[in-house]
Coordinates of C-alpha atoms in Angstrom, one line a residue:
M1 CA 145.9 152.1 147.3
S2 CA 146.7 154.1 143.9
R3 CA 142.9 155.1 143.3
P4 CA 142.0 156.0 139.7
T5 CA 141.5 160.1 140.0
R6 CA 138.2 160.6 138.0
L7 CA 136.8 156.7 138.7
T8 CA 134.4 156.2 141.6
D9 CA 134.5 152.6 143.1
E10 CA 131.2 151.9 141.7
T11 CA 132.4 152.8 138.1
V12 CA 135.6 150.5 138.5
S13 CA 132.9 147.4 139.9
D14 CA 130.5 148.2 136.8
Y15 CA 133.4 147.9 134.4
L16 CA 134.8 144.7 136.0
C17 CA 131.3 143.2 136.4
R18 CA 130.1 143.5 133.0
G19 CA 133.5 142.5 131.1
A20 CA 134.6 145.8 130.2
W21 CA 137.6 145.0 132.2
Q22 CA 139.2 141.7 133.2
P23 CA 140.3 141.1 136.6
F24 CA 144.2 140.4 135.9
T25 CA 147.0 142.6 135.2
L26 CA 149.6 143.0 132.9
S27 CA 152.2 140.9 135.4
D28 CA 149.6 138.3 135.6
C29 CA 150.1 137.6 131.6
W30 CA 153.8 137.4 131.6
D31 CA 153.7 135.0 134.6
R32 CA 151.0 132.9 132.8
N33 CA 153.3 132.8 129.5
A34 CA 156.1 131.7 132.0
A35 CA 154.0 129.1 133.2
R36 CA 152.3 127.8 129.5
D37 CA 155.5 128.4 127.5
P38 CA 158.9 128.8 129.8
G39 CA 161.2 128.5 126.8
G40 CA 159.2 130.7 124.2
I41 CA 161.4 134.1 123.6
A42 CA 159.4 136.7 125.5
V43 CA 161.6 140.0 124.2
A44 CA 164.3 140.7 122.3
D45 CA 166.1 143.8 121.3
G46 CA 168.5 143.0 118.2
Q47 CA 171.6 142.0 120.8
R48 CA 169.5 140.0 123.7
R49 CA 166.7 137.9 124.1
L50 CA 164.9 136.5 126.9
S51 CA 162.6 133.6 127.8
W52 CA 159.1 133.6 129.3
A53 CA 160.7 132.1 131.9
E54 CA 164.2 134.2 132.2
A55 CA 161.6 137.2 132.2
K56 CA 159.7 136.0 135.2
R57 CA 163.0 135.8 137.3
W58 CA 164.1 138.9 136.2
T59 CA 161.0 140.8 137.1
D60 CA 160.5 138.9 140.4
R61 CA 163.8 139.8 141.4
A62 CA 163.8 143.3 140.3
A63 CA 160.5 143.7 142.4
L64 CA 161.8 142.3 145.4
A65 CA 165.0 144.6 144.8
L66 CA 163.0 147.9 144.7
V67 CA 161.4 146.5 147.9
H68 CA 164.6 145.8 149.7
L69 CA 165.7 149.8 148.5
G70 CA 163.1 151.2 150.5
L71 CA 160.5 152.3 147.9
A72 CA 157.0 152.1 149.6
R73 CA 154.0 151.0 147.7
D74 CA 152.5 153.7 145.0
E75 CA 156.0 155.8 145.1
V76 CA 156.7 156.5 141.6
L77 CA 159.9 155.4 139.8
V78 CA 160.5 157.3 136.5
V79 CA 162.0 155.4 133.4
Q80 CA 163.8 157.4 131.0
L81 CA 165.7 154.3 128.3
P82 CA 165.9 153.9 124.8
N83 CA 164.0 151.1 123.4
C84 CA 165.3 147.9 125.0
V85 CA 164.2 144.7 126.9
E86 CA 164.6 146.4 130.1
L87 CA 161.7 148.7 129.0
P88 CA 158.9 146.1 129.1
L89 CA 160.5 144.3 132.3
I90 CA 160.5 147.3 134.5
R91 CA 157.0 147.9 134.1
V92 CA 156.0 144.8 134.8
A93 CA 158.3 144.7 137.8
C94 CA 156.9 148.1 139.1
E95 CA 153.5 146.5 138.8
K96 CA 154.6 143.4 140.9
A97 CA 156.2 145.6 143.7
G98 CA 153.2 148.3 143.9
I99 CA 155.5 151.0 142.2
L100 CA 153.8 153.4 139.9
C101 CA 156.0 153.5 136.6
L102 CA 156.3 156.8 134.9
P103 CA 158.2 156.2 130.9
V104 CA 159.3 159.5 129.5
P105 CA 160.6 160.1 126.5
R106 CA 164.4 159.7 126.1
T107 CA 164.6 163.0 124.4
L108 CA 163.8 164.9 127.9
R109 CA 166.4 167.3 129.4
E110 CA 167.2 169.0 132.4
N111 CA 164.1 171.4 132.5
E112 CA 161.3 168.8 131.8
M113 CA 163.2 166.0 133.8
S114 CA 163.5 168.2 136.6
Y115 CA 159.8 168.8 136.5
C116 CA 158.9 165.6 135.8
L117 CA 160.8 164.1 138.9
G118 CA 159.8 166.8 141.4
Y119 CA 156.1 166.9 140.4
T120 CA 155.6 163.2 140.6
E121 CA 158.3 163.2 144.0
A122 CA 160.0 160.1 142.3
A123 CA 161.9 157.7 144.7
A124 CA 163.8 156.2 142.1
V125 CA 164.8 156.5 137.8
V126 CA 166.0 153.9 135.8
I127 CA 168.2 155.6 132.8
P128 CA 171.5 154.7 130.6
W129 CA 174.8 156.1 131.7
R130 CA 175.3 157.8 128.4
Y131 CA 173.4 157.5 125.1
R132 CA 174.0 159.0 121.7
D133 CA 176.7 161.2 123.2
F134 CA 174.3 162.7 126.2
D135 CA 175.4 161.9 129.8
Y136 CA 172.0 160.9 131.4
F137 CA 173.9 160.2 134.8
G138 CA 175.3 163.5 134.9
M139 CA 172.3 165.0 134.2
I140 CA 170.2 163.2 137.0
G141 CA 173.1 163.3 139.5
E142 CA 173.0 167.3 139.1
L143 CA 169.3 167.1 139.5
K144 CA 169.3 164.7 142.3
K145 CA 170.7 167.3 144.6
G146 CA 167.4 169.6 144.6
L147 CA 165.3 166.7 144.6
P148 CA 165.1 165.0 148.2
R149 CA 162.7 162.4 147.7
L150 CA 165.0 160.9 144.8
R151 CA 166.8 158.5 146.4
Q152 CA 167.7 156.0 143.9
I153 CA 169.3 155.7 140.4
L154 CA 169.3 152.6 138.4
I155 CA 171.6 152.1 135.3
A156 CA 170.7 149.9 132.5
G157 CA 173.9 148.8 130.7
D158 CA 177.0 147.3 130.8
E159 CA 178.8 149.8 132.8
T160 CA 177.5 151.7 136.1
P161 CA 179.4 155.0 137.6
A162 CA 179.7 155.4 141.2
G163 CA 176.7 156.8 142.6
A164 CA 174.2 154.4 140.9
L165 CA 173.1 150.6 140.8
S166 CA 173.3 148.2 138.0
L167 CA 170.0 147.4 137.3
H168 CA 171.5 144.2 135.6
Q169 CA 172.9 143.3 139.1
V170 CA 169.8 144.5 141.0
A171 CA 167.8 142.0 138.7
Q172 CA 170.1 139.2 138.7
A173 CA 170.6 139.0 142.9
P174 CA 168.8 136.1 144.5
W175 CA 166.6 138.5 146.5
E176 CA 164.4 135.7 147.0
E177 CA 166.6 133.8 149.3
R178 CA 166.3 137.3 151.4
I179 CA 162.7 138.8 151.2
S180 CA 159.5 136.3 151.0
P181 CA 158.1 136.5 147.5
V182 CA 155.1 136.9 149.7
A183 CA 155.8 140.5 150.3
L184 CA 155.1 141.0 146.5
E185 CA 151.7 139.5 146.9
E186 CA 150.9 141.9 149.2
R187 CA 152.0 145.2 147.2
R188 CA 151.2 144.0 143.7
F189 CA 148.6 146.5 142.1
S190 CA 145.4 145.0 141.5
A191 CA 143.5 145.5 138.1
G192 CA 141.3 148.7 138.8
E193 CA 144.3 150.5 140.5
V194 CA 146.3 153.0 138.6
S195 CA 149.7 151.4 137.7
L196 CA 151.1 153.4 135.0
I197 CA 151.5 156.9 134.5
N198 CA 152.4 158.5 131.1
S199 CA 153.5 161.6 130.6
T200 CA 151.7 164.1 127.5
T201 CA 153.4 166.1 125.2
G202 CA 151.6 169.2 124.6
S203 CA 153.2 171.9 122.3
T204 CA 153.2 174.5 125.2
G205 CA 154.6 174.5 129.0
L206 CA 155.5 171.6 130.7
P207 CA 153.9 168.1 130.3
K208 CA 151.0 166.6 132.8
F209 CA 150.7 163.0 133.7
S210 CA 148.1 160.7 132.3
E211 CA 147.2 157.9 134.8
Y212 CA 145.9 154.3 133.6
T213 CA 144.7 151.4 135.4
A214 CA 146.0 147.6 134.1
A215 CA 142.6 146.9 133.4
A216 CA 142.3 149.8 130.9
R217 CA 145.3 149.3 129.3
L218 CA 144.8 145.7 128.7
L219 CA 141.6 146.3 127.1
Y220 CA 143.1 148.5 125.0
G221 CA 145.4 145.6 123.6
R222 CA 142.4 143.3 123.7
S223 CA 140.8 145.4 120.8
Y224 CA 144.3 144.7 118.6
I225 CA 144.0 141.2 119.7
D226 CA 140.6 140.8 118.6
V227 CA 140.2 143.0 115.3
L228 CA 143.9 141.8 113.8
K229 CA 143.3 138.5 115.0
L230 CA 146.5 138.1 116.7
S231 CA 148.1 135.0 118.4
E232 CA 150.8 133.8 119.8
Q233 CA 152.9 133.0 116.4
D234 CA 153.1 136.8 115.7
V235 CA 156.0 138.8 116.3
L236 CA 155.3 142.6 117.4
A237 CA 157.9 145.1 116.8
A238 CA 158.7 148.4 118.6
L239 CA 160.3 150.4 115.8
S240 CA 159.1 153.7 117.5
P241 CA 160.6 154.8 120.4
A242 CA 157.3 156.2 122.1
A243 CA 156.5 154.8 125.7
G244 CA 152.7 154.2 124.6
G245 CA 151.1 155.3 121.2
P246 CA 152.4 153.2 118.5
N247 CA 154.1 150.6 120.7
I248 CA 150.8 149.8 122.9
P249 CA 150.1 146.8 121.0
V250 CA 153.3 145.5 122.0
Y251 CA 153.4 146.3 125.4
F252 CA 149.7 145.3 126.2
A253 CA 148.5 143.1 123.4
A254 CA 151.2 140.9 122.9
P255 CA 151.9 139.9 126.8
Q256 CA 148.1 138.6 126.4
I257 CA 148.6 136.0 123.9
G258 CA 152.1 134.9 124.5
A259 CA 153.8 136.7 121.5
K260 CA 157.3 137.5 121.0
T261 CA 157.9 141.8 121.2
V262 CA 160.9 143.1 119.3
F263 CA 162.7 146.5 120.6
M264 CA 164.6 148.5 118.0
T265 CA 167.1 150.5 120.0
H266 CA 167.6 153.4 117.3
F267 CA 165.6 153.8 114.0
E268 CA 167.4 153.6 111.1
A269 CA 165.6 152.3 107.8
E270 CA 168.4 149.9 106.7
A271 CA 168.8 148.5 110.3
A272 CA 164.7 148.5 110.4
L273 CA 164.3 146.2 107.2
D274 CA 167.4 143.9 108.6
L275 CA 165.6 143.7 112.1
I276 CA 162.0 142.6 110.5
Q277 CA 163.4 140.0 108.3
R278 CA 165.6 138.5 111.0
E279 CA 163.2 138.5 113.3
K280 CA 160.3 137.7 111.1
V281 CA 158.2 140.3 112.3
T282 CA 154.3 140.3 111.7
V283 CA 153.1 143.8 113.0
A284 CA 155.5 146.4 112.6
C285 CA 154.4 149.2 115.1
L286 CA 156.1 152.5 114.0
V287 CA 155.1 156.0 112.8
P288 CA 154.5 157.6 109.6
A289 CA 157.8 159.4 109.3
Q290 CA 159.8 156.2 109.7
L291 CA 157.3 154.2 107.4
A292 CA 158.2 156.8 104.8
L293 CA 161.6 156.2 105.1
L294 CA 161.2 152.3 104.8
A295 CA 159.4 152.8 101.7
R296 CA 161.3 155.2 100.1
Y297 CA 164.7 153.2 101.1
P298 CA 166.5 152.3 98.1
R299 CA 165.6 148.9 97.2
P300 CA 163.7 147.5 100.3
D301 CA 162.6 144.6 97.8
R302 CA 166.5 143.2 99.1
Y303 CA 165.0 142.3 101.9
N304 CA 162.6 139.5 102.7
L305 CA 159.4 141.6 104.5
S306 CA 156.6 138.7 103.6
S307 CA 156.6 137.9 107.1
V308 CA 154.8 141.7 107.6
R309 CA 151.0 141.5 108.2
F310 CA 150.5 144.8 109.4
W311 CA 152.3 148.4 109.6
L312 CA 150.5 149.9 112.3
S313 CA 150.8 153.7 111.8
V314 CA 150.3 155.5 115.1
G315 CA 151.0 158.9 116.7
A316 CA 150.6 161.4 113.9
P317 CA 148.5 162.1 110.6
L318 CA 148.9 159.3 107.9
A319 CA 149.2 160.4 104.4
A320 CA 146.6 158.6 102.0
P321 CA 149.8 158.7 99.6
L322 CA 152.1 157.1 102.0
A323 CA 149.9 154.5 103.2
Q324 CA 149.2 153.1 99.1
E325 CA 153.4 153.8 98.5
A326 CA 154.1 151.7 101.6
E327 CA 151.7 148.9 100.5
E328 CA 152.9 148.5 96.9
K329 CA 156.7 148.7 97.8
L330 CA 156.8 147.1 101.3
G331 CA 154.1 144.6 101.2
G332 CA 151.6 143.8 104.0
M333 CA 148.5 146.5 104.7
V334 CA 148.8 149.5 106.4
L335 CA 146.3 150.2 109.3
N336 CA 145.8 153.7 110.5
T337 CA 145.3 154.5 114.1
Y338 CA 143.8 157.7 116.1
G339 CA 144.6 157.9 119.9
A340 CA 146.3 160.7 122.3
V341 CA 148.1 160.1 125.4
D342 CA 145.8 161.6 127.9
W343 CA 142.7 159.9 126.5
G344 CA 143.3 156.4 125.6
G345 CA 140.4 155.9 123.9
V346 CA 140.5 153.2 120.6
V347 CA 140.0 154.1 117.2
F348 CA 141.5 152.2 114.2
T349 CA 141.0 151.1 111.2
S350 CA 140.4 146.9 110.3
P351 CA 142.0 144.7 107.9
E352 CA 138.6 144.0 106.6
D353 CA 138.1 147.6 105.8
P354 CA 138.4 148.8 101.9
K355 CA 141.9 150.7 100.9
E356 CA 139.8 153.8 100.8
T357 CA 138.5 153.5 104.3
R358 CA 141.9 152.7 105.6
Y359 CA 144.3 155.3 103.6
H360 CA 141.6 158.1 104.3
T361 CA 140.0 157.4 107.4
V362 CA 141.3 156.4 111.1
G363 CA 138.0 153.7 111.2
R364 CA 135.7 153.3 114.1
P365 CA 136.0 153.4 117.7
R366 CA 136.2 150.4 119.4
V367 CA 135.8 147.9 122.8
G368 CA 133.3 150.6 124.2
T369 CA 135.0 153.5 123.1
E370 CA 132.7 156.4 122.5
V371 CA 133.0 159.6 120.2
R372 CA 131.0 162.3 119.7
L373 CA 131.6 165.7 117.7
V374 CA 130.2 169.0 118.7
D375 CA 130.3 172.3 117.5
E376 CA 131.1 175.6 119.6
E377 CA 128.1 175.4 121.7
G378 CA 128.4 172.1 122.6
N379 CA 126.0 170.8 120.3
T380 CA 126.4 167.1 118.5
V381 CA 126.8 167.9 114.6
A382 CA 125.6 166.3 112.0
P383 CA 127.0 163.4 109.9
G384 CA 129.3 164.9 107.1
R385 CA 129.5 168.2 109.2
I386 CA 133.2 168.9 111.0
G387 CA 133.0 169.4 114.7
E388 CA 135.7 168.8 117.8
L389 CA 136.2 165.4 118.8
Q390 CA 135.3 164.6 122.5
G391 CA 135.7 160.6 123.8
R392 CA 135.1 158.6 126.7
G393 CA 134.9 154.8 127.5
P394 CA 136.4 152.0 129.6
A395 CA 139.6 151.8 128.0
C396 CA 140.5 155.8 128.7
S397 CA 142.9 157.5 131.3
S398 CA 141.3 158.0 134.6
G399 CA 142.8 161.4 135.1
F400 CA 145.5 163.3 135.6
Y401 CA 148.3 162.2 138.5
K402 CA 148.1 164.2 141.5
D403 CA 145.9 166.8 139.9
P404 CA 142.2 166.5 140.4
E405 CA 141.3 170.2 140.1
A406 CA 142.9 169.7 136.1
T407 CA 141.2 166.5 135.9
Q408 CA 137.7 168.1 136.9
K409 CA 138.2 171.1 134.3
T410 CA 139.5 169.0 131.3
W411 CA 136.7 166.1 131.5
T412 CA 133.2 166.8 131.4
C413 CA 130.6 165.8 134.5
D414 CA 129.5 163.1 132.2
G415 CA 132.7 161.6 131.4
W416 CA 133.7 163.1 128.0
L417 CA 137.2 164.3 127.1
P418 CA 137.4 167.7 124.6
L419 CA 140.8 166.4 122.4
G420 CA 141.3 169.7 120.1
D421 CA 140.9 167.9 117.0
L422 CA 138.2 168.5 114.4
A423 CA 136.8 165.3 112.6
Q424 CA 133.8 164.2 110.8
W425 CA 132.0 161.3 110.1
N426 CA 131.9 159.9 106.5
D427 CA 128.6 157.7 105.7
R428 CA 130.1 154.4 106.4
G429 CA 130.6 155.7 109.7
N430 CA 134.2 156.1 110.2
L431 CA 136.0 158.8 111.4
I432 CA 138.3 161.3 109.5
I433 CA 140.6 163.6 111.4
V434 CA 140.5 167.2 109.7
G435 CA 143.4 168.9 112.1
R436 CA 144.0 170.4 115.2
K437 CA 141.4 173.1 116.0
S438 CA 144.5 175.4 117.3
E439 CA 146.2 175.1 114.3
I440 CA 143.7 176.3 111.7
I441 CA 145.0 179.1 109.5
I442 CA 142.6 182.0 108.7
R443 CA 143.5 183.6 105.5
G444 CA 141.1 186.7 104.8
G445 CA 138.2 184.7 106.7
Q446 CA 138.5 181.3 105.1
N447 CA 139.9 178.4 106.8
I448 CA 142.8 176.2 105.9
Q449 CA 143.5 173.0 107.6
P450 CA 147.4 172.1 107.5
G451 CA 147.1 168.7 107.8
E452 CA 145.6 169.0 104.2
I453 CA 148.2 170.7 102.6
E454 CA 150.8 168.3 104.4
D455 CA 149.4 164.9 103.3
L456 CA 149.9 166.5 99.7
L457 CA 153.3 167.9 100.1
L458 CA 154.4 164.1 101.5
A459 CA 153.7 163.1 97.9
H460 CA 156.1 165.7 96.2
A461 CA 159.4 163.6 94.8
K462 CA 161.6 166.1 96.6
I463 CA 159.8 166.1 100.1
R464 CA 160.8 164.0 103.2
Q465 CA 158.9 165.5 105.7
A466 CA 156.4 168.7 105.5
A467 CA 155.0 171.2 108.4
V468 CA 152.7 173.8 107.6
V469 CA 151.9 176.9 109.5
G470 CA 150.4 180.4 109.5
M471 CA 152.5 183.4 109.2
P472 CA 151.2 187.0 110.4
D473 CA 150.0 189.2 107.9
P474 CA 149.1 193.0 108.3
I475 CA 146.1 192.8 105.6
L476 CA 145.0 188.9 105.7
G477 CA 145.5 188.2 109.1
E478 CA 147.4 185.2 108.2
R479 CA 149.3 183.6 104.7
V480 CA 150.5 179.8 104.5
C481 CA 154.0 179.2 105.2
A482 CA 155.5 175.6 104.3
Y483 CA 158.5 174.0 106.3
V484 CA 160.2 171.2 104.1
I485 CA 162.7 168.5 105.1
P486 CA 163.7 167.7 101.2
R487 CA 164.3 164.2 100.3
G488 CA 167.7 164.4 98.5
D489 CA 170.0 167.5 97.3
D490 CA 167.6 168.5 94.8
R491 CA 165.5 171.3 96.9
P492 CA 162.4 172.1 95.8
T493 CA 161.5 175.6 94.9
L494 CA 158.1 177.7 96.2
E495 CA 157.1 177.6 92.6
E496 CA 157.4 174.0 91.9
I497 CA 155.4 173.3 95.5
A498 CA 152.4 176.0 94.1
A499 CA 152.4 173.9 91.0
F500 CA 152.3 170.6 92.5
L501 CA 149.6 171.7 95.1
Q502 CA 147.6 173.3 91.7
S503 CA 147.8 169.8 90.0
K504 CA 146.1 168.2 92.9
K505 CA 142.9 171.0 92.3
I506 CA 143.2 172.8 95.5
A507 CA 141.8 176.0 96.1
P508 CA 144.2 178.8 95.4
Y509 CA 143.8 180.3 98.9
K510 CA 145.4 177.1 100.6
L511 CA 148.6 177.5 98.7
P512 CA 152.1 178.1 100.7
E513 CA 153.2 181.7 100.1
R514 CA 156.4 181.4 102.0
L515 CA 158.7 178.3 101.7
E516 CA 161.4 177.5 104.5
I517 CA 164.1 174.7 103.7
V518 CA 165.2 173.1 106.6
E519 CA 167.4 170.0 107.9
G520 CA 165.1 169.1 110.8
L521 CA 161.9 169.9 112.5
P522 CA 161.4 171.0 116.3
M523 CA 159.7 167.7 118.0
V524 CA 157.6 167.7 121.2
S525 CA 157.9 164.2 121.3
D526 CA 159.2 161.4 118.8
T527 CA 156.3 161.7 116.7
K528 CA 154.6 165.2 117.1
V529 CA 156.1 168.7 115.4
N530 CA 156.3 171.2 117.4
K531 CA 154.3 174.3 115.4
R532 CA 154.3 176.5 118.1
L533 CA 158.2 176.9 117.4
L534 CA 157.7 177.0 113.8
S535 CA 155.0 179.8 114.3
E536 CA 157.6 181.6 116.5
D537 CA 160.6 181.4 113.9
I538 CA 158.6 182.6 110.9
T539 CA 157.0 185.8 113.0
A540 CA 160.7 186.4 114.2
K541 CA 162.1 186.0 110.4
L542 CA 159.1 188.5 109.2
Q543 CA 159.8 190.8 112.3
S544 CA 163.3 191.1 111.4
K545 CA 163.0 191.6 108.3
S546 CA 160.3 194.5 108.5
S547 CA 162.7 196.0 111.1
I548 CA 166.0 196.0 108.5
A549 CA 163.0 197.9 106.2

């Protein structure tokens, strides 16, 4: 049995008995939809589409195939795929076969993948052969030599190299003629067992692996159903390639109501607008950078976006000017969300909130999620004061996979998880995220939140993306450095940026004193900038300049 690391049997029973958790699983939802609406479209990716009946046959046969291939119950299967129809289907198949599914970003390479596969002792991996000029099979083939527990490589795609199995062929073969489907009933996970692992994307070191029960993830999905009043008439689109975060409604809300989901394989603004128009998307799940690209695409009004009810922004701070610009240019309503992979708590804004709340806060905790803000001594801060955010609740992660020691150190004895973010409550009970505790810039004893400056910079006509870090200074300790990706060929100057920020009436000590124009920013995930590398970069440049001097 895949037991939740930090939850006792009594806690699991309590969640189920009082209805915080429901007794069904993700695969139960998919199977129910196949019985109720067999011809309805379950999932599409722009090239392929499967009905609920076809999805059931696919997941049943894939689950039986995994059993036939010798994967034992509670072993791990790692999935490294771009957005495609196989991504949600393999999760369901794993749950039916009692195999833990670990989806990881497609951007991970040898170092991270070796760690993921080795630490979890993964028995199988699902990858593309090649994708966007990278040879995934070549990478995994080399790693497999040093991973004795890794027995199977499954390839998603039309061609399969020697030494691997075709996922398509595996999922199409009539395994039910060779293995009784009863075998799945004996293996499939229950609602209170861990069935999914998500990898964290911290800015230092290698990832940890957060475990989730099906019931916890479905509770998160239920929050969106209730607050957004979703129904089977909705179409939810995963525009971001994230394995969780922005796409939680796609994975865990849509199947509960029988709504169609659409996965965008590779994001480009024009292609995304076309996909939304073609599939009549009603809920677009994306990160702020993607929302900015859509809003600033030339003539978005050439596309019919009238189907969109909500732009659900997750994964990174959302600047208020961007939210307003998106609504004005794209239509629909922008909703802001707060969360963390290793937490799982539910906090987001509501369609009933006024614009001020939706633009400037991340809303309220939902479905039993609790949030508290504490000072350095662990005391709860007064309303309006800034404190470190901690959270707990039935939608949350049940701990770090295979690491009870780290779980015990990270969570408090009464279930609170410190999240490292600084926040405050406004007078309406909504949460305002101020910034990361570890990213505060201290200039001459005055604290500067990078997020405040970044939000303002994103409203500058010449700036597409910005990241602010501290740079060492022998007198003041730190000064502000801004890394900027320009929106076009006309690059902003430091003087222009300073004048723009001064027009926004911010304190002079917060103004950037160095500007770095870059073509891209280093990322630790598809949504999070690696500010550690930026800090190292500017420190090295300053040291080099000092050495030359």
